[in-house]
PDB file of C-alpha atoms in Angstrom:
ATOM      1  CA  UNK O   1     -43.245 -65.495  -0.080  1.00  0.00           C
ATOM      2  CA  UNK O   2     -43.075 -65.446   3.445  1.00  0.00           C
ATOM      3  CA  UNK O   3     -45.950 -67.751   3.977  1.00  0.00           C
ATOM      4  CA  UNK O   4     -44.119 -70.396   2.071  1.00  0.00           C
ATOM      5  CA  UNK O   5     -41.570 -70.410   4.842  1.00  0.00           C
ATOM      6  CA  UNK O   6     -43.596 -70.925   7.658  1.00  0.00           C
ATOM      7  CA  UNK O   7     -43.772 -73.983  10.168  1.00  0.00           C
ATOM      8  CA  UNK O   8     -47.476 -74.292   9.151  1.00  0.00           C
ATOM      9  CA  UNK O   9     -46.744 -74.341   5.529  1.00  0.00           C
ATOM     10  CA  UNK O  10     -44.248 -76.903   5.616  1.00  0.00           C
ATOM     11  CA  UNK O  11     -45.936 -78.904   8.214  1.00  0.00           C
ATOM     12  CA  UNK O  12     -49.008 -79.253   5.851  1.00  0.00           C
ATOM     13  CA  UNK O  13     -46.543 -80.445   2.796  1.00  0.00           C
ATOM     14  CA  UNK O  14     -45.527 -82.872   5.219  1.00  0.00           C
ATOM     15  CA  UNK O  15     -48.784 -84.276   5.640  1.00  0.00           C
ATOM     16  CA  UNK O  16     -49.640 -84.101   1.913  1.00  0.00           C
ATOM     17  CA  UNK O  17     -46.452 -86.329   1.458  1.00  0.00           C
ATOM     18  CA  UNK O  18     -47.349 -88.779   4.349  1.00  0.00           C
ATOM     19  CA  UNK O  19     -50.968 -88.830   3.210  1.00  0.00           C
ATOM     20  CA  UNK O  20     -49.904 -89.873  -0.720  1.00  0.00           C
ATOM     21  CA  UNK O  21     -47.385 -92.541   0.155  1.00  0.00           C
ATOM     22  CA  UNK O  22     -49.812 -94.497   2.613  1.00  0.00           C
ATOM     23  CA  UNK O  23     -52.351 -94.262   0.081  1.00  0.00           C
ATOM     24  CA  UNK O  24     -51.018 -94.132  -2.862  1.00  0.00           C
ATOM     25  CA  UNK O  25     -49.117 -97.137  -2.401  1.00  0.00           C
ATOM     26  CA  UNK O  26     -52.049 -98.873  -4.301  1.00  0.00           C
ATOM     27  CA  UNK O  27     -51.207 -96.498  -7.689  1.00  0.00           C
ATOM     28  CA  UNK O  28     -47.841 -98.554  -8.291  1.00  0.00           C
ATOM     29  CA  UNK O  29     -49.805-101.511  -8.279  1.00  0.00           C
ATOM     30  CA  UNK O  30     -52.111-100.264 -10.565  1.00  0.00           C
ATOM     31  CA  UNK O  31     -49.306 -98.533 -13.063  1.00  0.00           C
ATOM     32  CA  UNK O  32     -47.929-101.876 -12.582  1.00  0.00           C
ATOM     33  CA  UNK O  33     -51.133-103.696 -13.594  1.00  0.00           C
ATOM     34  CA  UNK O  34     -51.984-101.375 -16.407  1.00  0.00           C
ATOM     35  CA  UNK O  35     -48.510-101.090 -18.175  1.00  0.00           C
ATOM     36  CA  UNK O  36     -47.545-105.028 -17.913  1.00  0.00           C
ATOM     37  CA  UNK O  37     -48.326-105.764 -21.398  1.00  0.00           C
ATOM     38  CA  UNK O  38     -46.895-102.814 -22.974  1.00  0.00           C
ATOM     39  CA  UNK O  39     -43.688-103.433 -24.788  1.00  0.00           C
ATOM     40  CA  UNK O  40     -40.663-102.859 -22.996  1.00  0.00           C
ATOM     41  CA  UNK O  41     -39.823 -99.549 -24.590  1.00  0.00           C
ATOM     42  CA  UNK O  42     -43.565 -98.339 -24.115  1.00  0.00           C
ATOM     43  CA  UNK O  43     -43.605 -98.886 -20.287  1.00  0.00           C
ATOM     44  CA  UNK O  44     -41.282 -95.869 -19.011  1.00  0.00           C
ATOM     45  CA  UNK O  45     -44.040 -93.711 -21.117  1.00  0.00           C
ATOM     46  CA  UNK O  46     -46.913 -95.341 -20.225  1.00  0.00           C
ATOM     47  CA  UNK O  47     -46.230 -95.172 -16.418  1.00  0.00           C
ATOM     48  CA  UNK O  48     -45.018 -91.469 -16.909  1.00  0.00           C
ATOM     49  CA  UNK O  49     -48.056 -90.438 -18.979  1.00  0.00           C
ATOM     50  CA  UNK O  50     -50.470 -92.251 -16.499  1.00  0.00           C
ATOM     51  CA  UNK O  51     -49.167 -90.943 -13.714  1.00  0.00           C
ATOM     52  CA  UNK O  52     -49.151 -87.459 -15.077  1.00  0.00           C
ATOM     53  CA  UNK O  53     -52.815 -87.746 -16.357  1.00  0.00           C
ATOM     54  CA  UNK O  54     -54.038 -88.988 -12.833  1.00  0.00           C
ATOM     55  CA  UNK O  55     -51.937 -86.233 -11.028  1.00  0.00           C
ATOM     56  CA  UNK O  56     -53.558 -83.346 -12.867  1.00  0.00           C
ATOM     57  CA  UNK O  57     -56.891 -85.011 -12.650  1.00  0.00           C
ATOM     58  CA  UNK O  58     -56.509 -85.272  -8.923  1.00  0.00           C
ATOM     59  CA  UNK O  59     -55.581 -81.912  -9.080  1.00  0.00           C
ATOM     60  CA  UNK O  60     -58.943 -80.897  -9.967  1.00  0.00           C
ATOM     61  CA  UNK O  61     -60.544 -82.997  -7.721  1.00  0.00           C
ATOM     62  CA  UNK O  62     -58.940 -81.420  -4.965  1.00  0.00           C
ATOM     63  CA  UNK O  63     -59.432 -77.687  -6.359  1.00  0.00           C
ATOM     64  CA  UNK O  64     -63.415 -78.648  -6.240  1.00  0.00           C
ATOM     65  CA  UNK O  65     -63.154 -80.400  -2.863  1.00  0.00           C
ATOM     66  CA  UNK O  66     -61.114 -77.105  -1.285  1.00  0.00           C
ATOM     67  CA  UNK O  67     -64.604 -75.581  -2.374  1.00  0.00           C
ATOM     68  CA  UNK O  68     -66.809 -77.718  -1.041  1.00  0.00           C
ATOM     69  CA  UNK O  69     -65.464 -77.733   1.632  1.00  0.00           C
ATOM     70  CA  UNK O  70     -66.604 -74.232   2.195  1.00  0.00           C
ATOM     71  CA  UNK O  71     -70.697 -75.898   2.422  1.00  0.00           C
ATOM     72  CA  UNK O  72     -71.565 -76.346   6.178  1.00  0.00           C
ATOM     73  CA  UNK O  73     -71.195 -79.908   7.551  1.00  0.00           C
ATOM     74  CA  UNK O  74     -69.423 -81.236   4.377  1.00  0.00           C
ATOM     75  CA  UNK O  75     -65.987 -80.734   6.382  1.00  0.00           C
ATOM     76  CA  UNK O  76     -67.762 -82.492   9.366  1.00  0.00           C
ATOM     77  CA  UNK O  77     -68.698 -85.586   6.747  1.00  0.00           C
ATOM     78  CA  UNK O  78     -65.203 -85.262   5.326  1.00  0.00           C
ATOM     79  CA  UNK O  79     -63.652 -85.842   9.009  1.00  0.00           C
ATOM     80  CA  UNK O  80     -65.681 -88.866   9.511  1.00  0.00           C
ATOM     81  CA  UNK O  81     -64.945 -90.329   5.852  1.00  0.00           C
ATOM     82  CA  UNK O  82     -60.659 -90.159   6.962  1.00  0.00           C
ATOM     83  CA  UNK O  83     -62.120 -91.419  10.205  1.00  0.00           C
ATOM     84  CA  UNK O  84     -63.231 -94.175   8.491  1.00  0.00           C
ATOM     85  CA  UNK O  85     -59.948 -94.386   6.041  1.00  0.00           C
ATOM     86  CA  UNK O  86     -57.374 -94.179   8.764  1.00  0.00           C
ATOM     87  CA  UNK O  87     -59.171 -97.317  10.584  1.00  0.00           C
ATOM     88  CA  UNK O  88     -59.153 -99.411   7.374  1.00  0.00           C
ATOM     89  CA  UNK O  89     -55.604 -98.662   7.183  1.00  0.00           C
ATOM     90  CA  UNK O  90     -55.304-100.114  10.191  1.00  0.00           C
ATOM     91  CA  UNK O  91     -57.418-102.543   9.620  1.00  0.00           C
ATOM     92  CA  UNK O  92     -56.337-103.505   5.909  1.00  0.00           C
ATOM     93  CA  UNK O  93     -58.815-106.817   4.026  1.00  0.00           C
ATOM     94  CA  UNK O  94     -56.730-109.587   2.645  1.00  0.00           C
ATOM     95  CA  UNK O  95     -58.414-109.682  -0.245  1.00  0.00           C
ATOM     96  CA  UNK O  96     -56.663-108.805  -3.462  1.00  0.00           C
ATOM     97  CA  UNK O  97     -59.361-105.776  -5.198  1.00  0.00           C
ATOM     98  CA  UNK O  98     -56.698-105.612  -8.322  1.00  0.00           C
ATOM     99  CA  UNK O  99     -58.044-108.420 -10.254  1.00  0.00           C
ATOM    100  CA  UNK O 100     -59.985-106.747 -12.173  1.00  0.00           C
ATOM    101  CA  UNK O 101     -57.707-104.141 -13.412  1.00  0.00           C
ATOM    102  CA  UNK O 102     -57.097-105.394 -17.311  1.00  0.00           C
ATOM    103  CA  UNK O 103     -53.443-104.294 -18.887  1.00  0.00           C
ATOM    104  CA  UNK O 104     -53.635-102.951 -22.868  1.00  0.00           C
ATOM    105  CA  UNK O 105     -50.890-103.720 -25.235  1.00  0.00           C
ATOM    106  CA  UNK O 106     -51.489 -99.861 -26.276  1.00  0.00           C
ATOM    107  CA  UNK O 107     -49.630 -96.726 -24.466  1.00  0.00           C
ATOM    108  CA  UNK O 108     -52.434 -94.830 -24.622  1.00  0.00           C
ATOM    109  CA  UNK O 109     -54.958 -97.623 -23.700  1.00  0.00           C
ATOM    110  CA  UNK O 110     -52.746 -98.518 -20.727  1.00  0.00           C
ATOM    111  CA  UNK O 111     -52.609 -94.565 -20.073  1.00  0.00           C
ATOM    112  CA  UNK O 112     -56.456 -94.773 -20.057  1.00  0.00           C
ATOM    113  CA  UNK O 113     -56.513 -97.752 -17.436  1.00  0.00           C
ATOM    114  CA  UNK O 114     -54.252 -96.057 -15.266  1.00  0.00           C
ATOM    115  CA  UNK O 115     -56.147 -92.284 -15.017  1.00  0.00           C
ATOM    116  CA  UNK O 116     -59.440 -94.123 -14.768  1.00  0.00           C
ATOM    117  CA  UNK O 117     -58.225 -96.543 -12.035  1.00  0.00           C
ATOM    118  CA  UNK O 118     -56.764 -93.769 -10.267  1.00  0.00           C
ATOM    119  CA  UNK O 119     -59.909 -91.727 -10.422  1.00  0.00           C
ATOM    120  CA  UNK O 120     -61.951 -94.032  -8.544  1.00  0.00           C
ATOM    121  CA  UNK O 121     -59.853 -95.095  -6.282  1.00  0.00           C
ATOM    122  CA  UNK O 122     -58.627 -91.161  -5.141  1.00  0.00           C
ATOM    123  CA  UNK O 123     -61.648 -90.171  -2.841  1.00  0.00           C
ATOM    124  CA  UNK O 124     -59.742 -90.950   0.219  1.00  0.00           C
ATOM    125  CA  UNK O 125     -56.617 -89.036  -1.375  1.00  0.00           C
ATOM    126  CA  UNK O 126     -58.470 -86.325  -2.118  1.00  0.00           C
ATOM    127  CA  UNK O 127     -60.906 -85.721   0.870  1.00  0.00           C
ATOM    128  CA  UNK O 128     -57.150 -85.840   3.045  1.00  0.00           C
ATOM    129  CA  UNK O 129     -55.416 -83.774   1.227  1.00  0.00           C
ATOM    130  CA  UNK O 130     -57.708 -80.986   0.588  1.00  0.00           C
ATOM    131  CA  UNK O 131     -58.254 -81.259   4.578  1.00  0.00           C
ATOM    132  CA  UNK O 132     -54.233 -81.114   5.161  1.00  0.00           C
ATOM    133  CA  UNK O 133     -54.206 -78.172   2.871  1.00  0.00           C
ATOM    134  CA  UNK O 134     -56.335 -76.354   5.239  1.00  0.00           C
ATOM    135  CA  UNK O 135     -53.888 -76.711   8.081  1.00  0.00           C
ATOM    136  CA  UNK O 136     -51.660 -74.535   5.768  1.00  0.00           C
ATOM    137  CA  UNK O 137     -53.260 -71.053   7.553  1.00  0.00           C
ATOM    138  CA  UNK O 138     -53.508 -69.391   4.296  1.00  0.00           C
ATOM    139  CA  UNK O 139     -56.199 -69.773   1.576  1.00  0.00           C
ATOM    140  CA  UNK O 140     -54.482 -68.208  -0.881  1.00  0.00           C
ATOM    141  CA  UNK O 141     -51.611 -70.717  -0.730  1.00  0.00           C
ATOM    142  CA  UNK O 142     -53.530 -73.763  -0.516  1.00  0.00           C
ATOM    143  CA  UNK O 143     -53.695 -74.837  -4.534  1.00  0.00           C
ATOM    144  CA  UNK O 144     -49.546 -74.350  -5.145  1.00  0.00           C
ATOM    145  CA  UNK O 145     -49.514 -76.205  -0.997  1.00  0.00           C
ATOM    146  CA  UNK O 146     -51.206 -78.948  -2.850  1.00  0.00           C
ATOM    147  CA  UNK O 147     -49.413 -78.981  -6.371  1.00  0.00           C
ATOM    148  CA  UNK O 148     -46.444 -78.991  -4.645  1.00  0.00           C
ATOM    149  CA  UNK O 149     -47.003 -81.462  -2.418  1.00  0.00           C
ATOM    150  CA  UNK O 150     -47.974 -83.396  -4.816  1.00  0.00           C
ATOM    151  CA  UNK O 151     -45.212 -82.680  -7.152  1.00  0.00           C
ATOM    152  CA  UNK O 152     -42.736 -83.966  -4.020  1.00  0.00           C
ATOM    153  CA  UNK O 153     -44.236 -87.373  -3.885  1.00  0.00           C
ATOM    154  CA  UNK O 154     -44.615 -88.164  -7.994  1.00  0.00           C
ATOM    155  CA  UNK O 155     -41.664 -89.635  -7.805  1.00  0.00           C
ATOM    156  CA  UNK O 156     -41.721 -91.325  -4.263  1.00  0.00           C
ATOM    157  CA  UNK O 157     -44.997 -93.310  -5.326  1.00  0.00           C
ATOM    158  CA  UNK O 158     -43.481 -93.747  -9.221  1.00  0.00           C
ATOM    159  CA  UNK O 159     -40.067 -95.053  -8.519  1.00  0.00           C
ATOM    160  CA  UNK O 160     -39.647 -95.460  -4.443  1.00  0.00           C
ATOM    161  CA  UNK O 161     -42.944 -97.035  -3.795  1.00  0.00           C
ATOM    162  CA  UNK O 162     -41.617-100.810  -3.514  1.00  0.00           C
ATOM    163  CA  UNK O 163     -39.245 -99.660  -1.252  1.00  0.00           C
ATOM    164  CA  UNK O 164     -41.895 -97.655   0.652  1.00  0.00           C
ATOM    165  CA  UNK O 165     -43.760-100.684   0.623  1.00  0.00           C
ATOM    166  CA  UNK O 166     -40.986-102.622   2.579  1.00  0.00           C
ATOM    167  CA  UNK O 167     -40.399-100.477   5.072  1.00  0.00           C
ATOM    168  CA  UNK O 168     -44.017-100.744   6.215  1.00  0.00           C
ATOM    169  CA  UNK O 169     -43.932-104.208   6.443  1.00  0.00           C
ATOM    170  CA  UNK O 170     -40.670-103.891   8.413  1.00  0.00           C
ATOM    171  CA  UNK O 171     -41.876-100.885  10.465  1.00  0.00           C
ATOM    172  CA  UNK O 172     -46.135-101.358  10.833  1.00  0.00           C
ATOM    173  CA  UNK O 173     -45.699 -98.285  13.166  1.00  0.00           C
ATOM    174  CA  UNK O 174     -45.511 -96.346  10.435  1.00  0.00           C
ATOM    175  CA  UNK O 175     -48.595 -97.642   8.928  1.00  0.00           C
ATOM    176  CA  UNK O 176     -50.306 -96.745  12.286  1.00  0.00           C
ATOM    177  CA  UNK O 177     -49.037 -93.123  12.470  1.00  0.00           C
ATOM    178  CA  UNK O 178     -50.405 -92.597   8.937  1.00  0.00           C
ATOM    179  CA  UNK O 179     -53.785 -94.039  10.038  1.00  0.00           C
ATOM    180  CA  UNK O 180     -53.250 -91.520  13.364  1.00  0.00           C
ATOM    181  CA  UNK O 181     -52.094 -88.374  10.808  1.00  0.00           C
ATOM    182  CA  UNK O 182     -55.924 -89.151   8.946  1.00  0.00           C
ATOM    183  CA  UNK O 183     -57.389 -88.946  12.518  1.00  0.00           C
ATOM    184  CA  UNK O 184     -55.482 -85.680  13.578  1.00  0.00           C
ATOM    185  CA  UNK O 185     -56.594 -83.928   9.936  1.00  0.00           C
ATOM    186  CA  UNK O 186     -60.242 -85.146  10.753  1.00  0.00           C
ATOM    187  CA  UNK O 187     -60.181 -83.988  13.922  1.00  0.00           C
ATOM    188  CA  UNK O 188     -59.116 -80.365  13.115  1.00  0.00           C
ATOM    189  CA  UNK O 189     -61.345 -80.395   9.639  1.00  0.00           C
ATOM    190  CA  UNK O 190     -64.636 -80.512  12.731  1.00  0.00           C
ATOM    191  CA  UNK O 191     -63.180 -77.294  14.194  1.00  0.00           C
ATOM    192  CA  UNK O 192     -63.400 -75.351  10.800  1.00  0.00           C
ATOM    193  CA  UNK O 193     -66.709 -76.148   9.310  1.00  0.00           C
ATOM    194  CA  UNK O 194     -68.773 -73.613   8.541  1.00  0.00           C
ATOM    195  CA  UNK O 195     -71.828 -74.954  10.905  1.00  0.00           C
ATOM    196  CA  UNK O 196     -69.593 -75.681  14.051  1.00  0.00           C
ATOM    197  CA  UNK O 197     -67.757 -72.618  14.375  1.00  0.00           C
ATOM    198  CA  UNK O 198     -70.317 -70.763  16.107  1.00  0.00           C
ATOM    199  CA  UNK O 199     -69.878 -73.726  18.617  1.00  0.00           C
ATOM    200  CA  UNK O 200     -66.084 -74.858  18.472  1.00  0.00           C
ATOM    201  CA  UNK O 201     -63.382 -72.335  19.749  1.00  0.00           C
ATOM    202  CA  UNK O 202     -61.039 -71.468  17.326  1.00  0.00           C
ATOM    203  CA  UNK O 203     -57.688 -70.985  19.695  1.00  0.00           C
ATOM    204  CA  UNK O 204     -54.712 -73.418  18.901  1.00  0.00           C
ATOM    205  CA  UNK O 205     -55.576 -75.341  22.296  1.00  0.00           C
ATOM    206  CA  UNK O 206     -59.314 -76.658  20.797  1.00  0.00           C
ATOM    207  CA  UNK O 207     -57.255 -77.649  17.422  1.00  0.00           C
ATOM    208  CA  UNK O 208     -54.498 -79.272  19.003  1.00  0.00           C
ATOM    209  CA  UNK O 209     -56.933 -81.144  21.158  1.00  0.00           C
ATOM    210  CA  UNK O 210     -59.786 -82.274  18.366  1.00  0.00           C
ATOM    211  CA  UNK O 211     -56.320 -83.677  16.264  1.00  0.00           C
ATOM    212  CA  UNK O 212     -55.325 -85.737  19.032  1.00  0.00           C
ATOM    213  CA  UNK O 213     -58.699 -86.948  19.992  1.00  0.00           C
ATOM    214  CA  UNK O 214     -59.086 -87.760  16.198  1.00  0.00           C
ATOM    215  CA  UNK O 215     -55.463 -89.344  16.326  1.00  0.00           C
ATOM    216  CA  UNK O 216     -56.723 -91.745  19.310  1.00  0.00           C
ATOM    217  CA  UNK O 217     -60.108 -92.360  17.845  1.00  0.00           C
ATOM    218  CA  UNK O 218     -58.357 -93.846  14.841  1.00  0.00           C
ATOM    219  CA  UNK O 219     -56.016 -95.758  17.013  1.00  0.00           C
ATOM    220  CA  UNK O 220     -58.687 -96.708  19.539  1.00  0.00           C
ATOM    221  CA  UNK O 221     -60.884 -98.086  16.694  1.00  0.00           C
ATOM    222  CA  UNK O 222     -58.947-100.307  14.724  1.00  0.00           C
ATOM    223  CA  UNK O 223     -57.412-101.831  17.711  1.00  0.00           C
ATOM    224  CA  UNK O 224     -60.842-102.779  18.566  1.00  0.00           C
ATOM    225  CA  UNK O 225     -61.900-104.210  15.306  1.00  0.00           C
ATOM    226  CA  UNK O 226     -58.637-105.719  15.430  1.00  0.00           C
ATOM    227  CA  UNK O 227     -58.773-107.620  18.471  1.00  0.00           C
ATOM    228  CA  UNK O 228     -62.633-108.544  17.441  1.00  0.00           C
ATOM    229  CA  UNK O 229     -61.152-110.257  14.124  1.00  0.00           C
ATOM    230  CA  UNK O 230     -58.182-112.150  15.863  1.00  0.00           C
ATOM    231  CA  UNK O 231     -60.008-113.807  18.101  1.00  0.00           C
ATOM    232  CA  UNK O 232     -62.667-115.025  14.705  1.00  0.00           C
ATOM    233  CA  UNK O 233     -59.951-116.070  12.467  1.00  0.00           C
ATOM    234  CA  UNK O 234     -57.812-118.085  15.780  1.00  0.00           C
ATOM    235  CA  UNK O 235     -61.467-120.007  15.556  1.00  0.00           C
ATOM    236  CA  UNK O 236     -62.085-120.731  11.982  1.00  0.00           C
ATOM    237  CA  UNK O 237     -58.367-122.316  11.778  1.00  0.00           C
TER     238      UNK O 237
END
């Protein structure tokens, strides 16, 4: 019990939080997409059902990705995949990928569309919160970290997610943290794996320093890809 009260603990369930508002933000618009041709009475179910269905499934995922994680140089590939995620949510396209999502006039067929949307589109989710987990400094508490975590921002995605939204238009630095807080988990995920340890010290000092060279690398990559696109689009106009 005393684990659960720990700095460490509760910093991790911060990041989980973070971590499934910046990109979950995309699951309201699918819930959205998914439930609009429900009945009015049907929707409240169908985006409660959904949601729960894609929560345990992700559940899952991440229970098989804490093991994986165990393989040498998968937590290596993992830190370069957020790498990769934090700059793209830096870097977001303009183009709409939602198009394609079809609504059903059926609870259970929008129910369907929503868990299978969400599946495909939870890798990134997934990959950073099993890695967040890991910050937790206790293996045994790293399924209820991420249950709980999870548990903590159902709601915030469900029913605060517009205003969520809003905020990051308002604020973009919070958008940029988030991309920073994928760069910090990759960056401590390199210290851990399996392969590296032999070669990584594993003292607070290399960890701190790996998350905050992550953190940079993030922030040093999508302002470069952002100042290469300005400059492209100032041209074609």
């Amino acid at each position: 019990m005393e684990e659960f009260l720990t700095p460490h603990f509760w910093f991790a369930v911060g990041q989980i939080i973070m971590i499934d508002i910046l990109l979950g933000g995309d699951n309201a618009v699918v819930i959205a997409l998914a439930c609009r041709q429900l009945p009015a009475h049907q929707r409240t179910q169908g985006i409660l059902w959904g949601t729960a269905g894609a929560i345990v499934l992700r559940v899952i995922l991440i229970f098989f990705a804490l093991t994986l994680l165990a393989i040498p140089f998968l937590k290596f590939v993992g830190a370069v995949l957020l790498i990769w995620i934090g700059v793209k949510l830096l870097t977001p396209d303009e183009e709409d990928d939602h198009g394609n999502i079809q609504g059903s006039d059926k609870l259970w067929g929008a129910v369907k569309t929503v868990i299978i949307a969400d599946l495909v589109m939870s890798i990134d989710n997934v990959i950073a919160i099993a890695g967040a987990a890991q910050t937790s400094g206790n293996a045994d508490h790293q399924m209820p970290l991420v249950i709980f975590g999870l548990l903590v921002s159902i709601p915030i995605i469900v029913w605060g997610s517009q205003l969520v939204l809003k905020l990051m238009d308002r604020f973009p630095l919070i958008i940029t943290i988030g991309g920073m807080l994928l760069g910090w988990i990759a960056g401590t995920m390199v210290q851990t794996d399996p392969a590296l340890v032999a070669y990584i010290p594993q003292d607070k000092v290399w960890g701190y320093g790996l998350g905050v060279a992550g953190a940079l690398l993030v922030l040093g990559l999508g302002k470069f890809i952002l100042s290469r696109r300005t400059p492209a689009s100032d041209t074609a106009a």
